[in-house]
Each structure stands twice: as structure tokens, then as C-alpha cells.
Short mmCIF file of C-alpha atoms in Angstrom, two decimals:
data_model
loop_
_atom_site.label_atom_id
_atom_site.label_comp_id
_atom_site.label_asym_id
_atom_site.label_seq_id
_atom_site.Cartn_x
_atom_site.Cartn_y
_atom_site.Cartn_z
CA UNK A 1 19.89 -19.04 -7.32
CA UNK A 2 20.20 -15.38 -9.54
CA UNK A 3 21.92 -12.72 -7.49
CA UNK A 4 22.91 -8.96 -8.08
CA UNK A 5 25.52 -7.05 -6.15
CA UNK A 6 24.88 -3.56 -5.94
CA UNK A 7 27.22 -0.29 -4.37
CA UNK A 8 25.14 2.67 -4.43
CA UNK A 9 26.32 6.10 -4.39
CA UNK A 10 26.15 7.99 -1.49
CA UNK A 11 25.89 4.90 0.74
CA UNK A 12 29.02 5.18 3.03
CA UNK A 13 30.51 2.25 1.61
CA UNK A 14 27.61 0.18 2.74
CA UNK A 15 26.74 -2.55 0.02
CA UNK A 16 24.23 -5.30 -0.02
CA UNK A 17 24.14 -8.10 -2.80
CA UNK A 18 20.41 -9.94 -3.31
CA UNK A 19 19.97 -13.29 -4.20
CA UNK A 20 16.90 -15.28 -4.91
CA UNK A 21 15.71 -18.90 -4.30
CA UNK A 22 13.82 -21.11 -6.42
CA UNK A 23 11.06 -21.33 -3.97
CA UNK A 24 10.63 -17.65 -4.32
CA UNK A 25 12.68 -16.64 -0.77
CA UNK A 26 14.69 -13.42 -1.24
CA UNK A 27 18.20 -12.98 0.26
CA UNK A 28 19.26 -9.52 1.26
CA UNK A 29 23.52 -9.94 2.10
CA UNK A 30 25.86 -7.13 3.51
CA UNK A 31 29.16 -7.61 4.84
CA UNK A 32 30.52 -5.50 7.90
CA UNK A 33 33.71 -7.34 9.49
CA UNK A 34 33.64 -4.15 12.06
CA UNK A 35 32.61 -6.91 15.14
CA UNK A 36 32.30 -10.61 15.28
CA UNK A 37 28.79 -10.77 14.89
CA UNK A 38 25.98 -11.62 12.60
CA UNK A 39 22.13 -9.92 12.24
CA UNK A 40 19.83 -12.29 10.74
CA UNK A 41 16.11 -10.50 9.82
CA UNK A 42 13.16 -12.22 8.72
CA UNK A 43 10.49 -10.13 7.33
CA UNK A 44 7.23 -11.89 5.90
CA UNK A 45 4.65 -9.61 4.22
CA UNK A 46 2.01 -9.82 6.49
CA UNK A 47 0.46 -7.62 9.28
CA UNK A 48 -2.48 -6.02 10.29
CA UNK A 49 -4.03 -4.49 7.27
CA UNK A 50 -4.48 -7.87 5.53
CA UNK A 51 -7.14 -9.44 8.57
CA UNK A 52 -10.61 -9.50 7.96
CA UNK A 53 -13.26 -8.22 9.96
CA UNK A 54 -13.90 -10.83 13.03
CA UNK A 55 -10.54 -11.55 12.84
CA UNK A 56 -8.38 -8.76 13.65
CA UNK A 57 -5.54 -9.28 16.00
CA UNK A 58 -4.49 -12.39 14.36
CA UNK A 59 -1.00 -11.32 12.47
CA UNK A 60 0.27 -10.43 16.04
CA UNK A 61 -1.09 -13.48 17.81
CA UNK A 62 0.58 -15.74 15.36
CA UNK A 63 3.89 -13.90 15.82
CA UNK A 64 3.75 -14.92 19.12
CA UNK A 65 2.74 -18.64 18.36
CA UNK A 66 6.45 -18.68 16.01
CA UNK A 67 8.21 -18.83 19.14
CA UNK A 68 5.83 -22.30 20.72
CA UNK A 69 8.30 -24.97 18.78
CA UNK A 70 8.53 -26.51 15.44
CA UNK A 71 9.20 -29.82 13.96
CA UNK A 72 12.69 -29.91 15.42
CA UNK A 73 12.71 -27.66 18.42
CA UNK A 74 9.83 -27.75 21.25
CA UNK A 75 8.55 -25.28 23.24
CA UNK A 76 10.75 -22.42 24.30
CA UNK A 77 13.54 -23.98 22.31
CA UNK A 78 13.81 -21.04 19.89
CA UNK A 79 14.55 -18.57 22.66
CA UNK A 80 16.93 -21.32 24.89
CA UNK A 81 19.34 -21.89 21.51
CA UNK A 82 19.74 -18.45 20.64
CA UNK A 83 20.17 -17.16 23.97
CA UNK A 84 22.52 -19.67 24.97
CA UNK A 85 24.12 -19.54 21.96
CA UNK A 86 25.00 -15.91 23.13
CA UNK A 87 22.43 -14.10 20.97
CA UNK A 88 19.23 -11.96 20.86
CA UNK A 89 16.22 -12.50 19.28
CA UNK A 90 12.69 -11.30 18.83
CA UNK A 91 9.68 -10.40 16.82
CA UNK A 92 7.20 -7.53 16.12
CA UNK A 93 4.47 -6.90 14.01
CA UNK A 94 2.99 -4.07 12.46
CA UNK A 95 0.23 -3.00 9.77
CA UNK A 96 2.27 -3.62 7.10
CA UNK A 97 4.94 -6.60 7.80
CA UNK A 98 5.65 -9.41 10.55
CA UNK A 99 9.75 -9.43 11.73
CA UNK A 100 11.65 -12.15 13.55
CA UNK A 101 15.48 -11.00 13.98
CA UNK A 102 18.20 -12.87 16.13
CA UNK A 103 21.81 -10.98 16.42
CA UNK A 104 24.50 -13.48 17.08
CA UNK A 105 27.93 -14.66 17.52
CA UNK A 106 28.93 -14.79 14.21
CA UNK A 107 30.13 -18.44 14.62
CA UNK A 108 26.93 -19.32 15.49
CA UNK A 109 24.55 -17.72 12.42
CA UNK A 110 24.07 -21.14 11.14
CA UNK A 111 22.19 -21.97 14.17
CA UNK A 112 20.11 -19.05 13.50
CA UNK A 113 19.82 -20.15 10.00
CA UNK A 114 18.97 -23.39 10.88
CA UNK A 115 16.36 -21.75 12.97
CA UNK A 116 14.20 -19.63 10.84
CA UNK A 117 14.20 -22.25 8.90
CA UNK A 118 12.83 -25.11 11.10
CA UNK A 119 10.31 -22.94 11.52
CA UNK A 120 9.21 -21.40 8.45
CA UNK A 121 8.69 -24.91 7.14
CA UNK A 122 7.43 -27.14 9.91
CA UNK A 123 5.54 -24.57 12.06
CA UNK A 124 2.75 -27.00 11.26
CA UNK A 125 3.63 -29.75 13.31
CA UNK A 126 3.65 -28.17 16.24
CA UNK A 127 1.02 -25.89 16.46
CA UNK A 128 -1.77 -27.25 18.94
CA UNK A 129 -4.38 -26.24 20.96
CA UNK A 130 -2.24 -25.97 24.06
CA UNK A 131 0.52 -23.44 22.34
CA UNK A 132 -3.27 -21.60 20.82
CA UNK A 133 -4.75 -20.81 24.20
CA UNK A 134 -1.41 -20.17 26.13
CA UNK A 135 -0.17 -17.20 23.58
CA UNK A 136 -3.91 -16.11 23.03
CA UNK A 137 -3.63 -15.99 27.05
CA UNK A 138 -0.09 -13.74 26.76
CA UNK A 139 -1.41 -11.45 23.81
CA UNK A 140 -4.72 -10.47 26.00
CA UNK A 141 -2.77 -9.98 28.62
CA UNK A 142 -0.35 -7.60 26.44
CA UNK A 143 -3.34 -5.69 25.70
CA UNK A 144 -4.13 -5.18 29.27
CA UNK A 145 -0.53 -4.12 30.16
CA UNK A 146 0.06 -2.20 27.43
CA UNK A 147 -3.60 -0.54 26.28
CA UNK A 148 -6.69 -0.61 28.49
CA UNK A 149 -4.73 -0.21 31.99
CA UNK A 150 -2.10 2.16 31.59
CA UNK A 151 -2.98 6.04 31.18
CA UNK A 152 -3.22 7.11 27.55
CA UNK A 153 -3.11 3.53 26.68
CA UNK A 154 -6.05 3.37 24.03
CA UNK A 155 -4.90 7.19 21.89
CA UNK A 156 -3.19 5.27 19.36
CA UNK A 157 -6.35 2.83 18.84
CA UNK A 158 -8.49 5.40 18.70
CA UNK A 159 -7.00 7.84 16.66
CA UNK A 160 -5.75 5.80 13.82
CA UNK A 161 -10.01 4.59 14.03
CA UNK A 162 -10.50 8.47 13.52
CA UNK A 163 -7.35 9.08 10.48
CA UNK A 164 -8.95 5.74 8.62
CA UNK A 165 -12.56 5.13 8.52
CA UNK A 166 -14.65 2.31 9.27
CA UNK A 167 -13.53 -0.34 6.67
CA UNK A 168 -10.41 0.63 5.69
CA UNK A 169 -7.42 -2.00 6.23
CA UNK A 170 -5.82 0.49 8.56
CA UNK A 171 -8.71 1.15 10.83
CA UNK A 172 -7.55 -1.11 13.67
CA UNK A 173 -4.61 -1.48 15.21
CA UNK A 174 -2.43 -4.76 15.35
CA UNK A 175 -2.92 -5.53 18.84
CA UNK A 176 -6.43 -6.25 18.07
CA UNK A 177 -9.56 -6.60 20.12
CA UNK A 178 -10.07 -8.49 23.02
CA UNK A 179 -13.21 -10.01 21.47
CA UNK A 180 -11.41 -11.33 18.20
CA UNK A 181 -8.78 -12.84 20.61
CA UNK A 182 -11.32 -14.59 22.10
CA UNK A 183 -12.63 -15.78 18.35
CA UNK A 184 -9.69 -16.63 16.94
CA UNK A 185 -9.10 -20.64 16.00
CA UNK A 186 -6.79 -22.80 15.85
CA UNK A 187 -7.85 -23.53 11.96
CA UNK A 188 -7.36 -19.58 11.65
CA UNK A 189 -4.78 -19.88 13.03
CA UNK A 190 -3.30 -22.68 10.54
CA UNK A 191 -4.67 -21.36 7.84
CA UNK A 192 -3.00 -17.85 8.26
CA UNK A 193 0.26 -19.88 8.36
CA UNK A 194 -0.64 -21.62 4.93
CA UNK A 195 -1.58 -18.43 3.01
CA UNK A 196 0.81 -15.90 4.46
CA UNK A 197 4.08 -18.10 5.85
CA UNK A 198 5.63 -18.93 2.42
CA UNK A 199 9.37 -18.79 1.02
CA UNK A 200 7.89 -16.11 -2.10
CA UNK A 201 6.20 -13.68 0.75
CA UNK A 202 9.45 -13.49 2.55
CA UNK A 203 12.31 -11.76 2.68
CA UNK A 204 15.47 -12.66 4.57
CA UNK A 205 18.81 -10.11 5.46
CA UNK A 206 22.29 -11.05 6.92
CA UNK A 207 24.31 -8.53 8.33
CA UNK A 208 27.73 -8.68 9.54
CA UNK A 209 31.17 -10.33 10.13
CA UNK A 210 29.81 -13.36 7.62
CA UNK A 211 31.34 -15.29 4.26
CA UNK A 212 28.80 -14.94 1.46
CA UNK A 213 29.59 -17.80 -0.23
CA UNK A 214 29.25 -20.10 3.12
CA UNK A 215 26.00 -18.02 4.10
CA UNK A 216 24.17 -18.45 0.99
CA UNK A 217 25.53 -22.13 1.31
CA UNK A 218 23.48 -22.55 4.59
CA UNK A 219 20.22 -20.34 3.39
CA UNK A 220 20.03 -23.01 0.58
CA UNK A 221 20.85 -26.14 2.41
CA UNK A 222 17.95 -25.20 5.64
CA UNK A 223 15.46 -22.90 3.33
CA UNK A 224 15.84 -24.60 -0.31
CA UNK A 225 13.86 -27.06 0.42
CA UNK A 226 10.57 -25.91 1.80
CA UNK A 227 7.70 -25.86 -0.72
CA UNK A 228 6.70 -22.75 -3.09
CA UNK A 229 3.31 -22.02 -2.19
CA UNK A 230 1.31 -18.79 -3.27
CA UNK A 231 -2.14 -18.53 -1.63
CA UNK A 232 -1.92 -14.92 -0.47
CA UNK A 233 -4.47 -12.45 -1.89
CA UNK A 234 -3.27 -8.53 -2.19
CA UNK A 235 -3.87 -6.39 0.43
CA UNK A 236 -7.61 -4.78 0.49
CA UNK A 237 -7.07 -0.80 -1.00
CA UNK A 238 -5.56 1.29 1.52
CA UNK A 239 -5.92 4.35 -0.50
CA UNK A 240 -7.85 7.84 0.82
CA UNK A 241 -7.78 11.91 0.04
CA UNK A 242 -5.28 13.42 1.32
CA UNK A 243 -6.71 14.80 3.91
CA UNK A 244 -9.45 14.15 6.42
CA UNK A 245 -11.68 16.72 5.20
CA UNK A 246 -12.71 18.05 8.45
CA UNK A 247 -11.78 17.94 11.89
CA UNK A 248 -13.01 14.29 14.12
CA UNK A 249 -13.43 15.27 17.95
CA UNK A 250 -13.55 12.91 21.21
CA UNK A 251 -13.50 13.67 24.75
CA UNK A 252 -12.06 10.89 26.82
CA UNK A 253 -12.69 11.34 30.67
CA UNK A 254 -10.05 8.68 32.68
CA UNK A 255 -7.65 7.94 35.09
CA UNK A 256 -4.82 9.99 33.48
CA UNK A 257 -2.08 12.16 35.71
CA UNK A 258 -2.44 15.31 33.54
CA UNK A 259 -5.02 16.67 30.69
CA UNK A 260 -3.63 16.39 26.75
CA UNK A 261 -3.86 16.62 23.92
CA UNK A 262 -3.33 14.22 20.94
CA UNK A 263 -4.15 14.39 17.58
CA UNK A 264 -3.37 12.71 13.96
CA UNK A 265 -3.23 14.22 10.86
CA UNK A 266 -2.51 12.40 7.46
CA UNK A 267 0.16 12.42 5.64
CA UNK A 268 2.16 11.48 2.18
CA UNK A 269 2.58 7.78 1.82
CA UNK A 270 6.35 6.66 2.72
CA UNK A 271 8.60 6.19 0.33
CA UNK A 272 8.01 9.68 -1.28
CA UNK A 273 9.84 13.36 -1.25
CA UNK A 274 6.55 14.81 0.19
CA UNK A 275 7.03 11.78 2.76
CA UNK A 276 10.48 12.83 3.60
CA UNK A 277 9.36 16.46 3.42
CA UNK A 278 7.05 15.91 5.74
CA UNK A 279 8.92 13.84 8.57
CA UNK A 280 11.44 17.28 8.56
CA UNK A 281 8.47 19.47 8.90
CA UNK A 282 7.57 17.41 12.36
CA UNK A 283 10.86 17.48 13.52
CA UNK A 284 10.97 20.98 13.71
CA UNK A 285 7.82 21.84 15.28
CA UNK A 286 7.96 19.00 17.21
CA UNK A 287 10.94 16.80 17.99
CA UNK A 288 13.28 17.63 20.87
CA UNK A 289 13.96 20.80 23.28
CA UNK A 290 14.88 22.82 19.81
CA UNK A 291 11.74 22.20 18.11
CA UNK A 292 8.74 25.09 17.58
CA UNK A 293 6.42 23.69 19.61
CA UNK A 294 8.49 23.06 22.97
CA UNK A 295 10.35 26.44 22.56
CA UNK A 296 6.39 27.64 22.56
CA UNK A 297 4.29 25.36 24.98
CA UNK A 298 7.07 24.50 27.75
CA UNK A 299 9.52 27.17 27.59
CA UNK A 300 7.42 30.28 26.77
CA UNK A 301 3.97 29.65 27.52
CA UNK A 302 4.69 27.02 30.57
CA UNK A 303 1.24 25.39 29.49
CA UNK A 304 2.67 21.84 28.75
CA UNK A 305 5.26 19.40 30.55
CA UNK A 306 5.79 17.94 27.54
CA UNK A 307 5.77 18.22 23.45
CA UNK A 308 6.23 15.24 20.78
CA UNK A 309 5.42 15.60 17.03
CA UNK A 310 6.16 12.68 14.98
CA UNK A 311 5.63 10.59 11.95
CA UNK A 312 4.17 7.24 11.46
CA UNK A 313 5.54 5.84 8.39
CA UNK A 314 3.06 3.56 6.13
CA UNK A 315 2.94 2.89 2.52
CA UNK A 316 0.37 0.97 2.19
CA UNK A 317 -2.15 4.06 2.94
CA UNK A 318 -1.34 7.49 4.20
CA UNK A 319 0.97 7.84 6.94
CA UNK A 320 -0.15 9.17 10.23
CA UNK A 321 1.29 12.50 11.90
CA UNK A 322 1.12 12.34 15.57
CA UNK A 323 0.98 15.27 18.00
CA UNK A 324 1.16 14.52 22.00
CA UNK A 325 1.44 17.37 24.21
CA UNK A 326 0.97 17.06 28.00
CA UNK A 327 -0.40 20.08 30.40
CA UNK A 328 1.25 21.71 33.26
CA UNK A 329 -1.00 21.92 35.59
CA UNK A 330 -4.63 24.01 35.21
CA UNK A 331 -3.90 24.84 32.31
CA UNK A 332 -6.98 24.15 29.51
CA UNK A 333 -6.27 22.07 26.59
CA UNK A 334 -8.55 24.48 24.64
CA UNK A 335 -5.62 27.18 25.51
CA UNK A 336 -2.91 24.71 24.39
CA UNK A 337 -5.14 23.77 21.37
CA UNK A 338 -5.17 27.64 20.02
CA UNK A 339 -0.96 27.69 20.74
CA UNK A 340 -0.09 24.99 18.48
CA UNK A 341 -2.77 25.81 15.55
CA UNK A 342 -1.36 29.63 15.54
CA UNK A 343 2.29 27.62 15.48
CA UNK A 344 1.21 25.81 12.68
CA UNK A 345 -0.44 28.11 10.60
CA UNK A 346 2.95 30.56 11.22
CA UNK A 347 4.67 27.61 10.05
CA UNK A 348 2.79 27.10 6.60
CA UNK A 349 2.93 30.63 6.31
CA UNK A 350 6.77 31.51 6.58
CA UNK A 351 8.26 27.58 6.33
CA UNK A 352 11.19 26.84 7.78
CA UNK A 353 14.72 28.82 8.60
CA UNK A 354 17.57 27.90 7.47
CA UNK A 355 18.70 27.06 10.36
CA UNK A 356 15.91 24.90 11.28
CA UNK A 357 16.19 23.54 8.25
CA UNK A 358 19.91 22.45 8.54
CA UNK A 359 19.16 21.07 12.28
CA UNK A 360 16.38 19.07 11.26
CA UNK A 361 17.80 17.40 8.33
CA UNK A 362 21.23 16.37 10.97
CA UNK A 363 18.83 15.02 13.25
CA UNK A 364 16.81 12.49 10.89
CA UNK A 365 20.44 12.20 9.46
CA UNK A 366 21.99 11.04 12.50
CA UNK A 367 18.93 8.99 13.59
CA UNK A 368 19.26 6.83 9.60
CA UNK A 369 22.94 6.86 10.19
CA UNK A 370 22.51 5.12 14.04
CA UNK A 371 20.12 2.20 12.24
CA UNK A 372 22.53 1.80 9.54
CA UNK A 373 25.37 1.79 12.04
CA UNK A 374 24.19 -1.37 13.66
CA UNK A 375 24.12 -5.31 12.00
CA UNK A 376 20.99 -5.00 13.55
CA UNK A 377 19.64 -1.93 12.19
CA UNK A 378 20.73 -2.15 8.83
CA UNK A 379 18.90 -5.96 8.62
CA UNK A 380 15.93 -4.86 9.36
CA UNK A 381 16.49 -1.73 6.96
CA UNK A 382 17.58 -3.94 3.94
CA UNK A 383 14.15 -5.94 4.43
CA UNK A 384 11.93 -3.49 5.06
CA UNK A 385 12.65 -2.06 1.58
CA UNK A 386 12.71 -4.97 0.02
CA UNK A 387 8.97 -5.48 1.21
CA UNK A 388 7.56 -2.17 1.20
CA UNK A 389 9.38 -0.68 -1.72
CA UNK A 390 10.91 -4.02 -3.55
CA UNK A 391 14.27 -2.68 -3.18
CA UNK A 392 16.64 -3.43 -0.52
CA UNK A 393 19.36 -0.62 -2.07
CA UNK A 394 17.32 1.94 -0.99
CA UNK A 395 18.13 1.69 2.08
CA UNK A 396 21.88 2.38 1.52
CA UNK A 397 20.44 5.78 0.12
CA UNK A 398 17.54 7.02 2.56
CA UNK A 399 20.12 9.66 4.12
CA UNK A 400 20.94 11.16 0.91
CA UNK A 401 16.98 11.74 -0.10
CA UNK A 402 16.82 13.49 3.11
CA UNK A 403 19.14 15.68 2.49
CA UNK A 404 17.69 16.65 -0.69
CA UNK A 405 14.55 17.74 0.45
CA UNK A 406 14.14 21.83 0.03
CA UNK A 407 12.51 24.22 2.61
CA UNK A 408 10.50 24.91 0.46
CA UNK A 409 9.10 21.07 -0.15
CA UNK A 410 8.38 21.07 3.58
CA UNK A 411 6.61 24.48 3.50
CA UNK A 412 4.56 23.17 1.03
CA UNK A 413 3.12 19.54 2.88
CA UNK A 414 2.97 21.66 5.93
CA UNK A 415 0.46 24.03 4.39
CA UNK A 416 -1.39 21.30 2.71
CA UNK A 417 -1.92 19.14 5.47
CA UNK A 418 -1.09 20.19 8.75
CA UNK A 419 -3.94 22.31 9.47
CA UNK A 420 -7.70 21.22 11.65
CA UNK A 421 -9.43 20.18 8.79
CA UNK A 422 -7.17 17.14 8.72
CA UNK A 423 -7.11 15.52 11.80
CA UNK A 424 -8.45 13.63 14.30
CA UNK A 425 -8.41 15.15 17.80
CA UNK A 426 -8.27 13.51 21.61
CA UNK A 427 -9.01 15.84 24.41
CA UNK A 428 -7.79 14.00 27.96
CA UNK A 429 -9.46 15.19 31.17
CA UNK A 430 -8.64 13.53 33.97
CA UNK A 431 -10.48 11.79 36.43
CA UNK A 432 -10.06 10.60 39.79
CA UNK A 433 -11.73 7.19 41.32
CA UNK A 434 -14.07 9.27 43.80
CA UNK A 435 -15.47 11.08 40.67
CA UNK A 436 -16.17 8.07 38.60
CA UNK A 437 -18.24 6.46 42.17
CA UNK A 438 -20.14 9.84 42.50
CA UNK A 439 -21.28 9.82 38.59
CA UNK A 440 -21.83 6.50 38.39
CA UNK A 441 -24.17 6.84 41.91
CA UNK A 442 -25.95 9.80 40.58
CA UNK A 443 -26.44 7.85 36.98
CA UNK A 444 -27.99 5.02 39.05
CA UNK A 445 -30.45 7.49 41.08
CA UNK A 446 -31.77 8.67 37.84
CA UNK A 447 -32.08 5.72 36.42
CA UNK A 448 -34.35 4.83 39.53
CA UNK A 449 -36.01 7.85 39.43
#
């Protein structure tokens, strides 16, 4: 087991030391003796962009299979120990990764340990048909709750489908489609585990009020000994231009309280200045009560109830910039449309004040300093760039690469892509239940006719 131990400047203090298995597991460490508690986060390089066609959906339906048992615990076990152990614990995925996290007592984090572990290794032996149909059963059902029955529900789906074309690894979201659900085996299903659940595509982060020494103790002693294995194949090519190249249009009639509008433009890949350059250009056109576009749309104009510009974060492909405004009442979308174009053109144009500048850059400061703040937060931090980036340092360091960012830098991605020829665009108009009878009877007269 190798291991560095690393301060970096302009951290707060903060450090993290990394340590390596022999099966190819990374450790991520970082004391903070602030609370009795520990964060333990799990991320495995997986998520949506590496399914095939057929199969998509499946990266999120096996996170919810982790939590059906293992060799050594059954069932619900996983969520029973940890939460009466006095801990938290959950799991999310995403395009790019798959994270389990449990924050506990921090005499208890070998039982989280222990955990993770159990799991990792001997998922195997427990995964049946039964545990298969009742979380394909929950994860449908999640899609019900949380995308075709709510208003709005499907924007997301379809306009990352506009931002990356048909084919790309991006093009569908993680929840997946209710057909591919359906699909899905429980070979798939074990055969996901065996090319994408290894010790080498893994990397594991302890925060908190822990002993090194007696941590890394535990890590070896529950994750030592589960087999190296490397079946995974890279990710398919996630790269594009830069921009769209033209503006992609839809219409959706439904149930929704108000019209809106919703669009997604492309942006820099994370990881980069232009990245960071652009997240502060969002946030001051379109994050909070001080931004551009609310000062415009709500205050001003009274056209919308509500204004949200903000930044999906990928580096795998180009991350997405999305815009959500909501309209007062009778007012046209096409009227809302022209506001925030003439906003955004004024904003490539001139760039921003100084004193939008300076606001900005405390408010993605304070929002890097809460994650960091937390055991929690600074886990999850520590692995994600480990995976994405193959550093976990740079966490320790995001704030200060904010802060470096010029007005002119963000000037310069705004012009470049925030503009129509780079987006995709969803126009709401509501609906009510009556309406959708009426078309649907005159449809059916037609058709008789």
C-alpha cells in the first residue's frame, strides 16, 4: 500500500493523504476532529454514458439493487445497520459516476467499512430475480414520480436529447426509459457488476474525526482482499463542437400551471478556466434575486414568476447551461424569449461589472466553501476528482481557481456560446384536461370522416 500526503496552498488548512491498494482500490483520507463523526464516499466510475443502446437505465437500476443484501447482510440490512448505528446513507448516480456515502458516528466507521465492503465483493451472492423485479418495480415507479407525472417533469430528458445528438453517450438521461427497464436482465444485470464493480474502478474517501493509521488498517483488512479484475472498456467519445450550430425548437403542450421557457446551451468541459468562467457568467445573469435576468424578467418587466440560470458540470463531453424561466400570467414566452436574448447579447457585449463580478465569484465561493465545510461534502469532493480529474487535491483548491477567473474570461465564453445558435429550446403551453378531451374528440371525428 503506496501513499502520498499532500497540503496544498490555498486550501484552508484542508489536507487529504491518498493511498493505494494492491487490488487497484484508491483511498482518499482527510482528517477534521471539528465533530465526532466520520463521511465514508464510495465513488465507482460508472454511470450513464457508458450503457449501450437497449440498455439504458441500467447504471441507476443497479445502484438501487446495492442496497438488496450481500453475502453477509440480507435484504434491507445495509440501511437497518447504518441507521441504527446512528448514521446516514445513500446513493446517486449520474452520467459520469455511481456514489454510495454513509456519514456516521465516528466509533462506528468500521461498520461502514465493513459495509462497502461486503458489498463490493459479494454483491454476487445475493443478487436474484426477486431483488431484480422488486427495484426494477421502484426505479419505474421513480420515473413516474419524478418525470412523466409531475409538470415539467420530462425538460431535462428532452433537452439534454436536443444539446447531444442521437448517439452520443450523453444523449439520454440516467433515469432511463421505461422500455429498457422493462428489458433489462438479471445476466445484465450481473454482468454490469463484473465489468464495472471492481477495486481498480473505484475510489474510496474518509472524512472526519478518524485515526489514519487504524482507518487504513480496516480499508485493508475488509477491501484487501477482493479480487483485481479489469473488464471495463473506456467510455464511447463524448466529444462535440462547441456549439450547437443552430438553434433546436420543441413545443410541448401539457398539464403545466404556467407557460416557460427552458433552454440548454453548451458549454466548456469541467475542469477548465473557460468552465469556471463560464459557471460565473450564469450566476450573474441568472442565479438569485441579484442576478441580470431576475432584476429584468420579475422585477422590471413582471413577465416571469421566476428566473434560474445554471450550470451542469460534465467532463466527459460538454457541459450543459440551463435556463428556466416561468411566466406571470398572459404573458407570451415569445416576449420573454426576446428579454433574455437582448440580456444576453448586452452581456457579451459589455461583460460583467465589477461589482457583479466580485458578487458572483463570493457566491460560487461560499457555495465550494459550504461542501468543503461538511465531512460529507468534502468526501464526495475528494472522489469526484479523483475520478473525473485523477486528482483528489484539487479539490482543496477549486475556490482559489474561481477566484482567478478575470471579467474578461467570462466576457469571452459568454460571447462565444451563450447566444441562439447554441441551444436547444422548450416552449411550455399549458393545457387543461377539457382541452386535451375536445382535441382528442375532434382528432377522432376526422379520423372518421
Amino acid at each position: 500500500m503506496g501513499h502520498t500526503a499532500t497540503q496544498q496552498a490555498g486550501s484552508g488548512g484542508l489536507t487529504a493523504t491518498e493511498h493505494r491498494l494492491a487490488n487497484g482500490l484508491r483511498v482518499v483520507l482527510s482528517e477534521d476532529h471539528l465533530t465526532p463523526v466520520a463521511a465514508v464516499c464510495l465513488w465507482y466510475d460508472v454511470g450513464s454514458r457508458h450503457e449501450v443502446k437497449g440498455r439504458t437505465g441500467l447504471a441507476h437500476l443497479f445502484e438501487h439493487l446495492m442496497f438488496q443484501g450481500s453475502a453477509q447482510v440480507e435484504g434491507n440490512g445495509h440501511f437497518e445497520l447504518v441507521q441504527g448505528a446512528g448514521g446516514s446513507l445513500n446513493g446517486t448516480t449520474s452520467f459520469e459516476r455511481t456514489n454510495y456515502f454513509e456519514t456516521m458516528p465516528a466509533h462506528q466507521l468500521e461498520l461502514a467499512l465493513w459495509l462497502e465492503a461486503d458489498r463490493m465483493g459479494s454483491l454476487l451472492a445475493a443478487l436474484d430475480d426477486e431483488s431484480m423485479e422488486n427495484q426494477r418495480d421502484v426505479v419505474k415507479n421513480e420515473r413516474r414520480q419524478r418525470y412523466d407525472n409531475v409538470p415539467y417533469g420530462t425538460a431535462f430528458e428532452r433537452l439534454t436529447a436536443m444539446v447531444f445528438p442521437d448517439g452520443h453517450p450523453y444523449h439520454h438521461t440516467p433515469i432511463g426509459s421505461m422500455a429498457d427497464l422493462d428489458a433489462a436482465s438479471l445476466e445484465d444485470a450481473r454482468a454490469f457488476f463484473r465489468t464495472y464493480y471492481a477495486p481498480g474502478n473505484a475510489v474510496l474517501s474518509v472524512v472526519g474525526d478518524i485515526d489514519p493509521e487504524q482507518t487504513l488498517a480496516w480499508i485493508e483488512k475488509y477491501f484487501g482482499s477482493i479480487p483485481a479484475h479489469d473488464a471495463k472498456q473506456p467510455p464511447r467519445d463524448g466529444a462535440l463542437p462547441d456549439t450547437v450550430g443552430k438553434e433546436i425548437r420543441e413545443v410541448v403542450r401539457e398539464e403545466v400551471p404556467a407557460r416557460a421557457l427552458m433552454a440548454a446551451y453548451r458549454l466548456p468541459h469541467d475542469g477548465t478556466r473557460d468552465a469556471d468562467a463560464a459557471d460565473l457568467a450564469l450566476t450573474v445573469l441568472g442565479h438569485g434575486e441579484s442576478s441580470r435576468l431576475y432584476n429584468r424578467l420579475v422585477r422590471r418587466d413582471r413577465s416571469a414568476v421566476g428566473v434560474g440560470f445554471g450550470m451542469l458540470r460534465l467532463a466527459g463531453a460538454p457541459s450543459v447551461g440551463w435556463l428556466d424561466v416561468k411566466a406571470s400570467g398572459g404573458v407570451e414566452v415569445a416576449d420573454i424569449e426576446s428579454a433574455v436574448d437582448e440580456e444576453l447579447a448586452r452581456f457579451a457585449t459589455e461583460g460583467p461589472t465589477p461589482e457583479e463580478m466580485e458578487r458572483a465569484q463570493a457566491q460560487l465561493e461560499r457555495e465550494w466553501l459550504d461542501r468543503l465545510a461538511t465531512v460529507s461534502g468534502r468526501a464526495d469532493e475528494l472522489c469526484r476528482f479523483a475520478v473525473l480529474f485523477g486528482d483528489p487535491q484539487l479539490a482543496l483548491t477549486a475556490v482559489e481557481r474561481v477566484l482567478d477567473i478575470t471579467p474578461e474570461e467570462v466576457q469571452r465564453v459568454a460571447k462565444a456560446r451563450l447566444h441562439p445558435d447554441n441551444r436547444g429550446v422548450l416552449v411550455y403551453e399549458p393545457v387543461t384536461p377539457a382541452a386535451d378531451e375536445t382535441a382528442q374528440d375532434r382528432n377522432d371525428e376526422e379520423t372518421a370522416q
